[in-house]
Amino acid sequence: LPIIFTVLVEEPSPWSCVAYAVTLMIYLCFLLTGDGNPKESSPFINSTDPEKNQQYDGKNMALFEEEMDTIPMVSSLLSSLANYSNLPQGSKEHEEAENNEGSRKKPAPRMGTLMGVYLPCLQNILGVILFLRMTWMVGIGGVIEAFIIVLMCCSTTMLTAISMSAIATNGVVPAGGSYYMISRSLGPEFGGAVGICFYLGTTFAGAMYILGCIEILLVYIVPQAAVFKMEGLEGAEAEAAMLNNMRVYGTLVLSFMAIVVFVGVNYVNKLALLFLACVICSILAVYAGVIKTAFEPPIFPVCVLGNRTLVWKGFDVCAKVIERENATVTTQLWRLFCDSEFLNATCDSYFVNNNITEIQGIPGVMSGILRENLFGNYMDKGSFIEKVGLPATVEPDSIPTNTNRYVLADITSFFTMLVGIYFPSVTGIMAGSNRSGDLQDAQKSIPIGTILAITTTSIIYMSSVILFGSCIEGTVLRDKFGEAVRGNLVIGTLAWPSPWVIVIGSFFSTCGAGLQSLTGAPRLLQAIARDGIVPFLRVFGHGKANGEPTWALLLTACICESGILIASLDNVAPILSMFFLMCYMFVNLACAVQTLLRTPNWRPRFNKLYYKKTNKKIKISLCLSAGHLLHICIYECRYSESKMLEWAEKEWGDGIRGLSLSAARFALMRLEEGPPHTKNWRPQILVLVSMDSELNVEQPRLLSLTNQLKAGKGLTIVGTALEGTYLENHPQGQQAEQKLMEAEKVKGFCQVVISSNMRDATSHLVQAGGLGGLQHNTVLACWPRNWKHAEDHQSWRNFIELVRETTAASKALLVPKNISAFPSNGERFTEGHIDVWWIVHDGGMLMLLPFLLRQHKVWRKCKMRIFTVAQMDDNSIQMKKDLTTFLYHLRIDAAVEVVEMVIDISAYTYEKTLMMEQRSQILKQINLTKTEREREEQLIHDKSTNPPTPATPQSPSADAETPSTAIQMTWTEAKCDGEQAKPIGATTPEAIKDLFNMKPEWENLNQSNLRRMHTALRLNEVIVKKSQEAKLVLLNMPGPPKNRSGEENYMEFMEVLTEGLNRVLLVRGGGREVITIYS
């Protein structure tokens, strides 16, 4: 709808062309500027704050204790996460307030939906057009077309309000008004373009309100105050005099208002309720007058000569002659058309040939006048306003005379011009979001208050169209300035108890609206300038010591003066409509893009409240219509192009391919080579798969899982490694590339590396995947199934190295366990849960992945549950409250549960640890070569012949360690000393050879391994108890030991941790925040 209005808003004119060109140049300027915002910090991951690190001490779980300096426990972090209030990037005022918050506390927001959003929107929507042009629009367009115009314009603002509500509920709303909210959510290109259009629209709105104020003053209140007198002037001369009066008084009023805003902006805000009261009282007076017309219509006669409406000015009786004292005398009206007052005077031919008729201007709601006013009556400039149904005699080829005595059309009218004039009356929907920093709950108040205000004003406007058409005579409706009703404001003739209620009320409301525009526009420009997106605007970011935008106010006054110099409300309103339509277009277009592209950070709560998943078609159609139907054309072109490329069997070469390559190169060059902003993060997945001897993918469900995670529309690279040399295995590599993309129809890229060393090939895939800024940030690899088998001992070593490499490269790692049990793309879960066990803070990966999975049809009907573990000294009740608050800010729907773990180490833990250590020793012995095995036996023999002294039974020398003591060292080097197990007494070589079959005592177990086993067992116990029936369990994946001794124990810990679970997805974060509470 808005794009249609933008094209059809008025006939092509210099003003509309300039406005349209300016907005397009603004958008292109912002588009080429790029994202200049700095990266969002990661306040909880890789924190170097010693105070934060100290508060996590003593809360570590053994499996995660080596990484607590980078990924702290959730139980220690929840309070900070729930109360995290990162500042919006670029907001220097807020950054300064943050630095000074110790000395000056910001008062808590107090305004709710009514005072903070609803009433301000009501005040800004209802205004000058309603009082000065609404009746004229109904008279010119008719009730039917006027109703259609109102419905179209209100629908446009309602769709925009839906988009605004989605933005407002897509995270914590930052203080700073609509510009901050939109720019931080949609980026600098859309946000900057919307901000500039919104600024220009608000500035020209100030000019429109001032012109409306002057029109009320000079036409209805004190016409004699005109500097350029219009008495006796006709046609163009009278029009020029009126325009000059508007320019003079408009400049004076603008200067006065600018001084008021510069000196006392606080008084403007305090008077806002007074101005709103004037608007409400005026509207109530109109409705009261409509009700009164049903019983006693007001007396406002209209004088008609033939069928031409006369200007009721300069005469008192609507008649040519009257009877007075048995004599016929002429009236004042006679003297206006004749050269003398006598009956034999020479008169105007039309006056002589036609009769005088007096009709009632306000026949009342019960009169049936609605039938005459249903259809439009468009006129050219200078046409007579005629009463339909009255006879008139016009001499052929006669030239009209005394035209200043008739009510004439002052402007050529047509449908789209009415749209352009009326549309400003439905703007002002962002008034509530401008107060986002003062609202108690902006995410709740902005959608409810804005939509209720639009609904209220739409009802007022639609009812006004019908009531005006039902109560007022058509000739009076078409009389823009009320000349036929003794110079009264047309809508005022309908008001009760007096027309002056409307006149005074509309005058003060236009004054207030003009002051509000001059107050808001400079602050908006100051915010744009302080962001530094447009360099030449930075000077307008400065102001007075108290922050008042002095330079921005000066520029705003100059732009507003340019609108006042146009001097015509009917010419300024279409310009205002153009800027607001472009502003609304960018907002709706950006929201439609976010919805269609399924950006991971686009999770508006408003969408969940008002549109169910079953109504997806309706939701998409709303987005498309709000996005001005542009995406339909783009989609159809791209779809047709893709189909043509699929059907083409030959490649002839063309310029389009070169254009595509240039566009791709331009896009890659624009991509940031560093990590993207948290709000733009999405999983770019490198999928590591293995292929069998026939070059078929061994884990096709891994590719299915990739498709299900692609709700984020990110990059997908499917990589595999082939053993051999490139020269010999090149054909197999090409065949593997073809089969990789055929499997599960993955949309992405493939990469095959041929190497004699499989470990190096996998490492090369991790390091060299992607191009420029289009690189993977997540690695998806299967859990090695047969790692316990002796013949496959290298697989688990390669897997651990892969975990280390992804951590070093700051890439996230996803490891599905039991991948064969994962669903294919054709399966559907009709119910069930996706359980997240959030133990350590990994940047939000565990929160984001279930959200992405639930966008796919396989997991769509699964519900999300989040579990976290409480330590002994944690307040589990407060933890649950904090986690619920954090999820609310993240816009994620999930059930929350806090689980308390048992601390006591059970006998089963000892036995499990003992079995693990024995297995580790056996695995090590199997993997030793013959020479290494003989050397190991010699070391053991030397140790047995020189046993340690009783005084130091647990302190063997470093150069005489037994295999058992070496294997039982802790993972960290800092804890190696003093934690080795007691050596087992073995004095003969036969006993030494049977060492690995002997069972040590429990007290000889490595304490570090024991604690880790205890963590794994206890976690597995509570996970199986709570999530055994879950469709999928997501779990933090502990990192491998920093000390390479005991790597096989790590695999055993992971097996114990996930034992008894059907589908498990182990997740390791990439060392940065990937989800944020801000939009």
PDB file of C-alpha atoms in Angstrom, residues 842-1062:
ATOM      1  CA  ASP A 842      29.325 -20.666  26.187  1.00  0.00           C
ATOM      2  CA  GLY A 843      28.143 -17.401  24.659  1.00  0.00           C
ATOM      3  CA  GLY A 844      24.548 -18.494  24.126  1.00  0.00           C
ATOM      4  CA  MET A 845      25.061 -21.361  21.654  1.00  0.00           C
ATOM      5  CA  LEU A 846      22.871 -23.649  23.726  1.00  0.00           C
ATOM      6  CA  MET A 847      20.065 -21.079  23.566  1.00  0.00           C
ATOM      7  CA  LEU A 848      20.358 -20.316  19.863  1.00  0.00           C
ATOM      8  CA  LEU A 849      20.568 -23.860  18.477  1.00  0.00           C
ATOM      9  CA  PRO A 850      17.171 -25.079  19.779  1.00  0.00           C
ATOM     10  CA  PHE A 851      15.564 -21.904  18.449  1.00  0.00           C
ATOM     11  CA  LEU A 852      17.013 -22.593  14.992  1.00  0.00           C
ATOM     12  CA  LEU A 853      15.990 -26.246  15.108  1.00  0.00           C
ATOM     13  CA  ARG A 854      12.425 -25.316  15.992  1.00  0.00           C
ATOM     14  CA  GLN A 855      12.173 -23.230  12.842  1.00  0.00           C
ATOM     15  CA  HIS A 856      12.418 -26.469  10.844  1.00  0.00           C
ATOM     16  CA  LYS A 857       9.334 -28.582  10.244  1.00  0.00           C
ATOM     17  CA  VAL A 858      10.968 -31.633  11.881  1.00  0.00           C
ATOM     18  CA  TRP A 859      11.305 -29.984  15.320  1.00  0.00           C
ATOM     19  CA  ARG A 860       8.612 -27.305  15.048  1.00  0.00           C
ATOM     20  CA  LYS A 861       6.157 -28.921  17.481  1.00  0.00           C
ATOM     21  CA  CYS A 862       8.770 -29.730  20.105  1.00  0.00           C
ATOM     22  CA  LYS A 863       8.844 -27.595  23.215  1.00  0.00           C
ATOM     23  CA  MET A 864      12.015 -26.288  24.761  1.00  0.00           C
ATOM     24  CA  ARG A 865      13.161 -26.881  28.316  1.00  0.00           C
ATOM     25  CA  ILE A 866      16.254 -25.426  29.946  1.00  0.00           C
ATOM     26  CA  PHE A 867      17.946 -27.036  32.933  1.00  0.00           C
ATOM     27  CA  THR A 868      20.810 -25.639  34.920  1.00  0.00           C
ATOM     28  CA  VAL A 869      22.700 -27.037  37.891  1.00  0.00           C
ATOM     29  CA  ALA A 870      22.862 -25.405  41.305  1.00  0.00           C
ATOM     30  CA  GLN A 871      25.789 -25.843  43.693  1.00  0.00           C
ATOM     31  CA  MET A 872      25.476 -26.178  47.434  1.00  0.00           C
ATOM     32  CA  ASP A 873      25.834 -22.457  48.153  1.00  0.00           C
ATOM     33  CA  ASP A 874      23.567 -21.337  45.304  1.00  0.00           C
ATOM     34  CA  ASN A 875      20.048 -20.011  45.776  1.00  0.00           C
ATOM     35  CA  SER A 876      18.113 -22.230  43.381  1.00  0.00           C
ATOM     36  CA  ILE A 877      14.919 -20.144  43.668  1.00  0.00           C
ATOM     37  CA  GLN A 878      16.726 -16.966  42.713  1.00  0.00           C
ATOM     38  CA  MET A 879      18.557 -18.807  39.944  1.00  0.00           C
ATOM     39  CA  LYS A 880      15.245 -19.855  38.434  1.00  0.00           C
ATOM     40  CA  LYS A 881      13.938 -16.277  38.569  1.00  0.00           C
ATOM     41  CA  ASP A 882      17.105 -14.933  36.962  1.00  0.00           C
ATOM     42  CA  LEU A 883      17.060 -17.559  34.230  1.00  0.00           C
ATOM     43  CA  THR A 884      13.400 -16.829  33.495  1.00  0.00           C
ATOM     44  CA  THR A 885      14.174 -13.112  33.223  1.00  0.00           C
ATOM     45  CA  PHE A 886      17.127 -13.791  30.943  1.00  0.00           C
ATOM     46  CA  LEU A 887      15.038 -15.960  28.618  1.00  0.00           C
ATOM     47  CA  TYR A 888      12.314 -13.305  28.542  1.00  0.00           C
ATOM     48  CA  HIS A 889      14.835 -10.740  27.359  1.00  0.00           C
ATOM     49  CA  LEU A 890      16.131 -13.236  24.786  1.00  0.00           C
ATOM     50  CA  ARG A 891      12.565 -13.708  23.427  1.00  0.00           C
ATOM     51  CA  ILE A 892      12.857 -17.485  23.838  1.00  0.00           C
ATOM     52  CA  ASP A 893       9.924 -19.544  25.083  1.00  0.00           C
ATOM     53  CA  ALA A 894      11.147 -22.328  27.321  1.00  0.00           C
ATOM     54  CA  ALA A 895      10.327 -24.013  30.601  1.00  0.00           C
ATOM     55  CA  VAL A 896      12.980 -23.464  33.259  1.00  0.00           C
ATOM     56  CA  GLU A 897      14.172 -25.866  35.945  1.00  0.00           C
ATOM     57  CA  VAL A 898      17.097 -25.697  38.366  1.00  0.00           C
ATOM     58  CA  VAL A 899      18.563 -29.039  39.448  1.00  0.00           C
ATOM     59  CA  GLU A 900      20.575 -29.541  42.620  1.00  0.00           C
ATOM     60  CA  MET A 901      23.404 -32.071  42.492  1.00  0.00           C
ATOM     61  CA  VAL A 902      24.554 -34.448  45.219  1.00  0.00           C
ATOM     62  CA  ILE A 903      28.107 -33.802  46.389  1.00  0.00           C
ATOM     63  CA  ASP A 904      28.942 -37.134  48.104  1.00  0.00           C
ATOM     64  CA  ILE A 905      31.097 -39.453  46.016  1.00  0.00           C
ATOM     65  CA  SER A 906      29.549 -42.912  45.802  1.00  0.00           C
ATOM     66  CA  ALA A 907      31.253 -46.282  45.757  1.00  0.00           C
ATOM     67  CA  TYR A 908      30.152 -46.712  42.161  1.00  0.00           C
ATOM     68  CA  THR A 909      32.203 -43.666  41.254  1.00  0.00           C
ATOM     69  CA  TYR A 910      35.305 -45.272  42.722  1.00  0.00           C
ATOM     70  CA  GLU A 911      34.685 -48.478  40.810  1.00  0.00           C
ATOM     71  CA  LYS A 912      34.027 -46.630  37.572  1.00  0.00           C
ATOM     72  CA  THR A 913      37.210 -44.593  37.962  1.00  0.00           C
ATOM     73  CA  LEU A 914      39.201 -47.727  38.726  1.00  0.00           C
ATOM     74  CA  MET A 915      37.912 -49.437  35.587  1.00  0.00           C
ATOM     75  CA  MET A 916      38.723 -46.367  33.516  1.00  0.00           C
ATOM     76  CA  GLU A 917      42.306 -46.181  34.765  1.00  0.00           C
ATOM     77  CA  GLN A 918      42.864 -49.859  34.171  1.00  0.00           C
ATOM     78  CA  ARG A 919      41.506 -49.490  30.657  1.00  0.00           C
ATOM     79  CA  SER A 920      43.730 -46.496  30.050  1.00  0.00           C
ATOM     80  CA  GLN A 921      46.777 -48.466  31.075  1.00  0.00           C
ATOM     81  CA  ILE A 922      45.824 -51.338  28.803  1.00  0.00           C
ATOM     82  CA  LEU A 923      45.236 -49.001  25.856  1.00  0.00           C
ATOM     83  CA  LYS A 924      48.577 -47.382  26.373  1.00  0.00           C
ATOM     84  CA  GLN A 925      50.321 -50.724  26.573  1.00  0.00           C
ATOM     85  CA  ILE A 926      48.645 -51.915  23.371  1.00  0.00           C
ATOM     86  CA  ASN A 927      49.678 -48.802  21.512  1.00  0.00           C
ATOM     87  CA  LEU A 928      53.348 -49.058  22.524  1.00  0.00           C
ATOM     88  CA  THR A 929      55.767 -50.375  19.939  1.00  0.00           C
ATOM     89  CA  LYS A 930      58.027 -53.336  20.784  1.00  0.00           C
ATOM     90  CA  THR A 931      61.004 -51.074  21.548  1.00  0.00           C
ATOM     91  CA  GLU A 932      58.874 -48.730  23.684  1.00  0.00           C
ATOM     92  CA  ARG A 933      57.389 -51.709  25.560  1.00  0.00           C
ATOM     93  CA  GLU A 934      60.882 -53.090  26.417  1.00  0.00           C
ATOM     94  CA  ARG A 935      61.979 -49.624  27.550  1.00  0.00           C
ATOM     95  CA  GLU A 936      58.864 -49.330  29.736  1.00  0.00           C
ATOM     96  CA  GLU A 937      59.525 -52.716  31.328  1.00  0.00           C
ATOM     97  CA  GLN A 938      63.111 -51.691  32.040  1.00  0.00           C
ATOM     98  CA  LEU A 939      61.905 -48.539  33.776  1.00  0.00           C
ATOM     99  CA  ILE A 940      59.511 -50.552  35.880  1.00  0.00           C
ATOM    100  CA  HIS A 941      62.272 -53.021  36.769  1.00  0.00           C
ATOM    101  CA  ASP A 942      64.601 -50.199  37.812  1.00  0.00           C
ATOM    102  CA  LYS A 943      61.868 -48.723  39.953  1.00  0.00           C
ATOM    103  CA  SER A 944      61.133 -52.015  41.653  1.00  0.00           C
ATOM    104  CA  THR A 945      64.785 -52.650  42.513  1.00  0.00           C
ATOM    105  CA  ASN A 946      65.090 -49.161  44.055  1.00  0.00           C
ATOM    106  CA  PRO A 947      61.817 -48.591  45.943  1.00  0.00           C
ATOM    107  CA  PRO A 948      61.149 -45.179  47.485  1.00  0.00           C
ATOM    108  CA  THR A 949      61.877 -44.546  51.134  1.00  0.00           C
ATOM    109  CA  PRO A 950      58.983 -44.941  53.590  1.00  0.00           C
ATOM    110  CA  ALA A 951      59.253 -41.277  54.460  1.00  0.00           C
ATOM    111  CA  THR A 952      58.192 -40.323  50.959  1.00  0.00           C
ATOM    112  CA  PRO A 953      55.912 -43.123  49.762  1.00  0.00           C
ATOM    113  CA  GLN A 954      54.006 -40.802  47.430  1.00  0.00           C
ATOM    114  CA  SER A 955      56.913 -38.753  46.101  1.00  0.00           C
ATOM    115  CA  PRO A 956      58.809 -40.782  43.512  1.00  0.00           C
ATOM    116  CA  SER A 957      61.558 -39.040  41.637  1.00  0.00           C
ATOM    117  CA  ALA A 958      60.727 -37.530  38.302  1.00  0.00           C
ATOM    118  CA  ASP A 959      63.131 -39.781  36.403  1.00  0.00           C
ATOM    119  CA  ALA A 960      61.795 -43.021  37.938  1.00  0.00           C
ATOM    120  CA  GLU A 961      58.056 -42.863  37.346  1.00  0.00           C
ATOM    121  CA  THR A 962      56.172 -46.058  36.761  1.00  0.00           C
ATOM    122  CA  PRO A 963      53.637 -46.336  33.990  1.00  0.00           C
ATOM    123  CA  SER A 964      50.881 -46.353  36.540  1.00  0.00           C
ATOM    124  CA  THR A 965      52.023 -43.148  38.183  1.00  0.00           C
ATOM    125  CA  ALA A 966      52.637 -41.448  34.862  1.00  0.00           C
ATOM    126  CA  ILE A 967      49.192 -42.284  33.617  1.00  0.00           C
ATOM    127  CA  GLN A 968      47.480 -41.213  36.795  1.00  0.00           C
ATOM    128  CA  MET A 969      48.818 -37.661  36.715  1.00  0.00           C
ATOM    129  CA  THR A 970      46.267 -34.910  36.743  1.00  0.00           C
ATOM    130  CA  TRP A 971      45.456 -32.945  33.576  1.00  0.00           C
ATOM    131  CA  THR A 972      46.901 -29.637  34.696  1.00  0.00           C
ATOM    132  CA  GLU A 973      50.587 -29.294  35.272  1.00  0.00           C
ATOM    133  CA  ALA A 974      49.979 -27.197  38.362  1.00  0.00           C
ATOM    134  CA  LYS A 975      48.376 -30.181  40.091  1.00  0.00           C
ATOM    135  CA  CYS A 976      50.807 -32.867  39.024  1.00  0.00           C
ATOM    136  CA  ASP A 977      52.842 -32.807  42.229  1.00  0.00           C
ATOM    137  CA  GLY A 978      51.487 -34.665  45.206  1.00  0.00           C
ATOM    138  CA  GLU A 979      48.506 -36.245  43.406  1.00  0.00           C
ATOM    139  CA  GLN A 980      50.111 -39.354  41.976  1.00  0.00           C
ATOM    140  CA  ALA A 981      48.877 -42.753  43.131  1.00  0.00           C
ATOM    141  CA  LYS A 982      50.952 -44.989  45.331  1.00  0.00           C
ATOM    142  CA  PRO A 983      53.042 -47.473  43.337  1.00  0.00           C
ATOM    143  CA  ILE A 984      52.003 -51.032  43.557  1.00  0.00           C
ATOM    144  CA  GLY A 985      54.616 -53.319  45.086  1.00  0.00           C
ATOM    145  CA  ALA A 986      55.962 -55.556  42.359  1.00  0.00           C
ATOM    146  CA  THR A 987      59.363 -57.144  42.886  1.00  0.00           C
ATOM    147  CA  THR A 988      59.649 -59.718  40.085  1.00  0.00           C
ATOM    148  CA  PRO A 989      59.533 -59.240  36.330  1.00  0.00           C
ATOM    149  CA  GLU A 990      56.632 -61.713  36.140  1.00  0.00           C
ATOM    150  CA  ALA A 991      54.685 -59.620  38.615  1.00  0.00           C
ATOM    151  CA  ILE A 992      55.628 -56.507  36.677  1.00  0.00           C
ATOM    152  CA  LYS A 993      54.306 -58.006  33.436  1.00  0.00           C
ATOM    153  CA  ASP A 994      51.028 -58.754  35.204  1.00  0.00           C
ATOM    154  CA  LEU A 995      50.834 -55.214  36.550  1.00  0.00           C
ATOM    155  CA  PHE A 996      47.918 -54.074  34.403  1.00  0.00           C
ATOM    156  CA  ASN A 997      45.695 -56.935  35.553  1.00  0.00           C
ATOM    157  CA  MET A 998      45.991 -55.998  39.217  1.00  0.00           C
ATOM    158  CA  LYS A 999      43.298 -53.971  41.001  1.00  0.00           C
ATOM    159  CA  PRO A1000      44.638 -51.007  43.012  1.00  0.00           C
ATOM    160  CA  GLU A1001      43.026 -49.904  46.222  1.00  0.00           C
ATOM    161  CA  TRP A1002      40.582 -47.040  46.100  1.00  0.00           C
ATOM    162  CA  GLU A1003      42.897 -44.756  47.989  1.00  0.00           C
ATOM    163  CA  ASN A1004      45.447 -45.136  45.225  1.00  0.00           C
ATOM    164  CA  LEU A1005      43.117 -43.657  42.625  1.00  0.00           C
ATOM    165  CA  ASN A1006      44.011 -40.329  41.045  1.00  0.00           C
ATOM    166  CA  GLN A1007      41.892 -37.739  42.835  1.00  0.00           C
ATOM    167  CA  SER A1008      41.486 -35.545  39.769  1.00  0.00           C
ATOM    168  CA  ASN A1009      40.137 -38.442  37.730  1.00  0.00           C
ATOM    169  CA  LEU A1010      37.893 -39.369  40.626  1.00  0.00           C
ATOM    170  CA  ARG A1011      36.376 -35.906  40.813  1.00  0.00           C
ATOM    171  CA  ARG A1012      35.832 -35.785  37.078  1.00  0.00           C
ATOM    172  CA  MET A1013      34.199 -39.170  37.100  1.00  0.00           C
ATOM    173  CA  HIS A1014      31.989 -38.039  39.965  1.00  0.00           C
ATOM    174  CA  THR A1015      30.894 -34.972  37.944  1.00  0.00           C
ATOM    175  CA  ALA A1016      30.169 -37.055  34.871  1.00  0.00           C
ATOM    176  CA  LEU A1017      28.180 -39.645  36.820  1.00  0.00           C
ATOM    177  CA  ARG A1018      26.127 -37.160  38.808  1.00  0.00           C
ATOM    178  CA  LEU A1019      25.353 -35.065  35.758  1.00  0.00           C
ATOM    179  CA  ASN A1020      24.405 -38.143  33.789  1.00  0.00           C
ATOM    180  CA  GLU A1021      22.185 -39.281  36.643  1.00  0.00           C
ATOM    181  CA  VAL A1022      20.137 -36.077  36.722  1.00  0.00           C
ATOM    182  CA  ILE A1023      20.087 -35.733  32.919  1.00  0.00           C
ATOM    183  CA  VAL A1024      18.773 -39.273  32.435  1.00  0.00           C
ATOM    184  CA  LYS A1025      16.223 -38.729  35.175  1.00  0.00           C
ATOM    185  CA  LYS A1026      14.866 -35.506  33.633  1.00  0.00           C
ATOM    186  CA  SER A1027      15.516 -35.914  29.912  1.00  0.00           C
ATOM    187  CA  GLN A1028      15.486 -39.591  29.056  1.00  0.00           C
ATOM    188  CA  GLU A1029      12.274 -39.147  27.048  1.00  0.00           C
ATOM    189  CA  ALA A1030      13.399 -35.937  25.352  1.00  0.00           C
ATOM    190  CA  LYS A1031      13.662 -35.908  21.581  1.00  0.00           C
ATOM    191  CA  LEU A1032      17.043 -34.167  21.805  1.00  0.00           C
ATOM    192  CA  VAL A1033      19.403 -33.247  24.614  1.00  0.00           C
ATOM    193  CA  LEU A1034      21.861 -30.383  24.186  1.00  0.00           C
ATOM    194  CA  LEU A1035      24.754 -30.341  26.616  1.00  0.00           C
ATOM    195  CA  ASN A1036      27.877 -28.313  27.248  1.00  0.00           C
ATOM    196  CA  MET A1037      30.872 -30.228  25.990  1.00  0.00           C
ATOM    197  CA  PRO A1038      33.889 -30.063  28.328  1.00  0.00           C
ATOM    198  CA  GLY A1039      37.240 -29.368  26.756  1.00  0.00           C
ATOM    199  CA  PRO A1040      40.015 -31.980  26.503  1.00  0.00           C
ATOM    200  CA  PRO A1041      42.853 -31.908  29.034  1.00  0.00           C
ATOM    201  CA  LYS A1042      45.499 -29.278  28.490  1.00  0.00           C
ATOM    202  CA  ASN A1043      48.065 -31.878  29.495  1.00  0.00           C
ATOM    203  CA  ARG A1044      48.002 -34.606  26.878  1.00  0.00           C
ATOM    204  CA  SER A1045      48.492 -37.307  29.491  1.00  0.00           C
ATOM    205  CA  GLY A1046      45.230 -39.117  30.066  1.00  0.00           C
ATOM    206  CA  GLU A1047      43.495 -38.152  26.817  1.00  0.00           C
ATOM    207  CA  GLU A1048      41.779 -41.526  26.700  1.00  0.00           C
ATOM    208  CA  ASN A1049      40.211 -40.722  30.056  1.00  0.00           C
ATOM    209  CA  TYR A1050      38.509 -37.703  28.434  1.00  0.00           C
ATOM    210  CA  MET A1051      36.698 -39.950  25.992  1.00  0.00           C
ATOM    211  CA  GLU A1052      35.592 -42.163  28.859  1.00  0.00           C
ATOM    212  CA  PHE A1053      34.248 -39.165  30.765  1.00  0.00           C
ATOM    213  CA  MET A1054      32.182 -38.149  27.719  1.00  0.00           C
ATOM    214  CA  GLU A1055      30.785 -41.667  27.420  1.00  0.00           C
ATOM    215  CA  VAL A1056      29.777 -41.673  31.078  1.00  0.00           C
ATOM    216  CA  LEU A1057      28.268 -38.195  30.768  1.00  0.00           C
ATOM    217  CA  THR A1058      25.977 -39.182  27.855  1.00  0.00           C
ATOM    218  CA  GLU A1059      25.226 -42.774  28.811  1.00  0.00           C
ATOM    219  CA  GLY A1060      21.560 -43.784  28.533  1.00  0.00           C
ATOM    220  CA  LEU A1061      20.575 -40.897  26.242  1.00  0.00           C
ATOM    221  CA  ASN A1062      19.240 -41.502  22.745  1.00  0.00           C
TER     222      ASN A1062
END
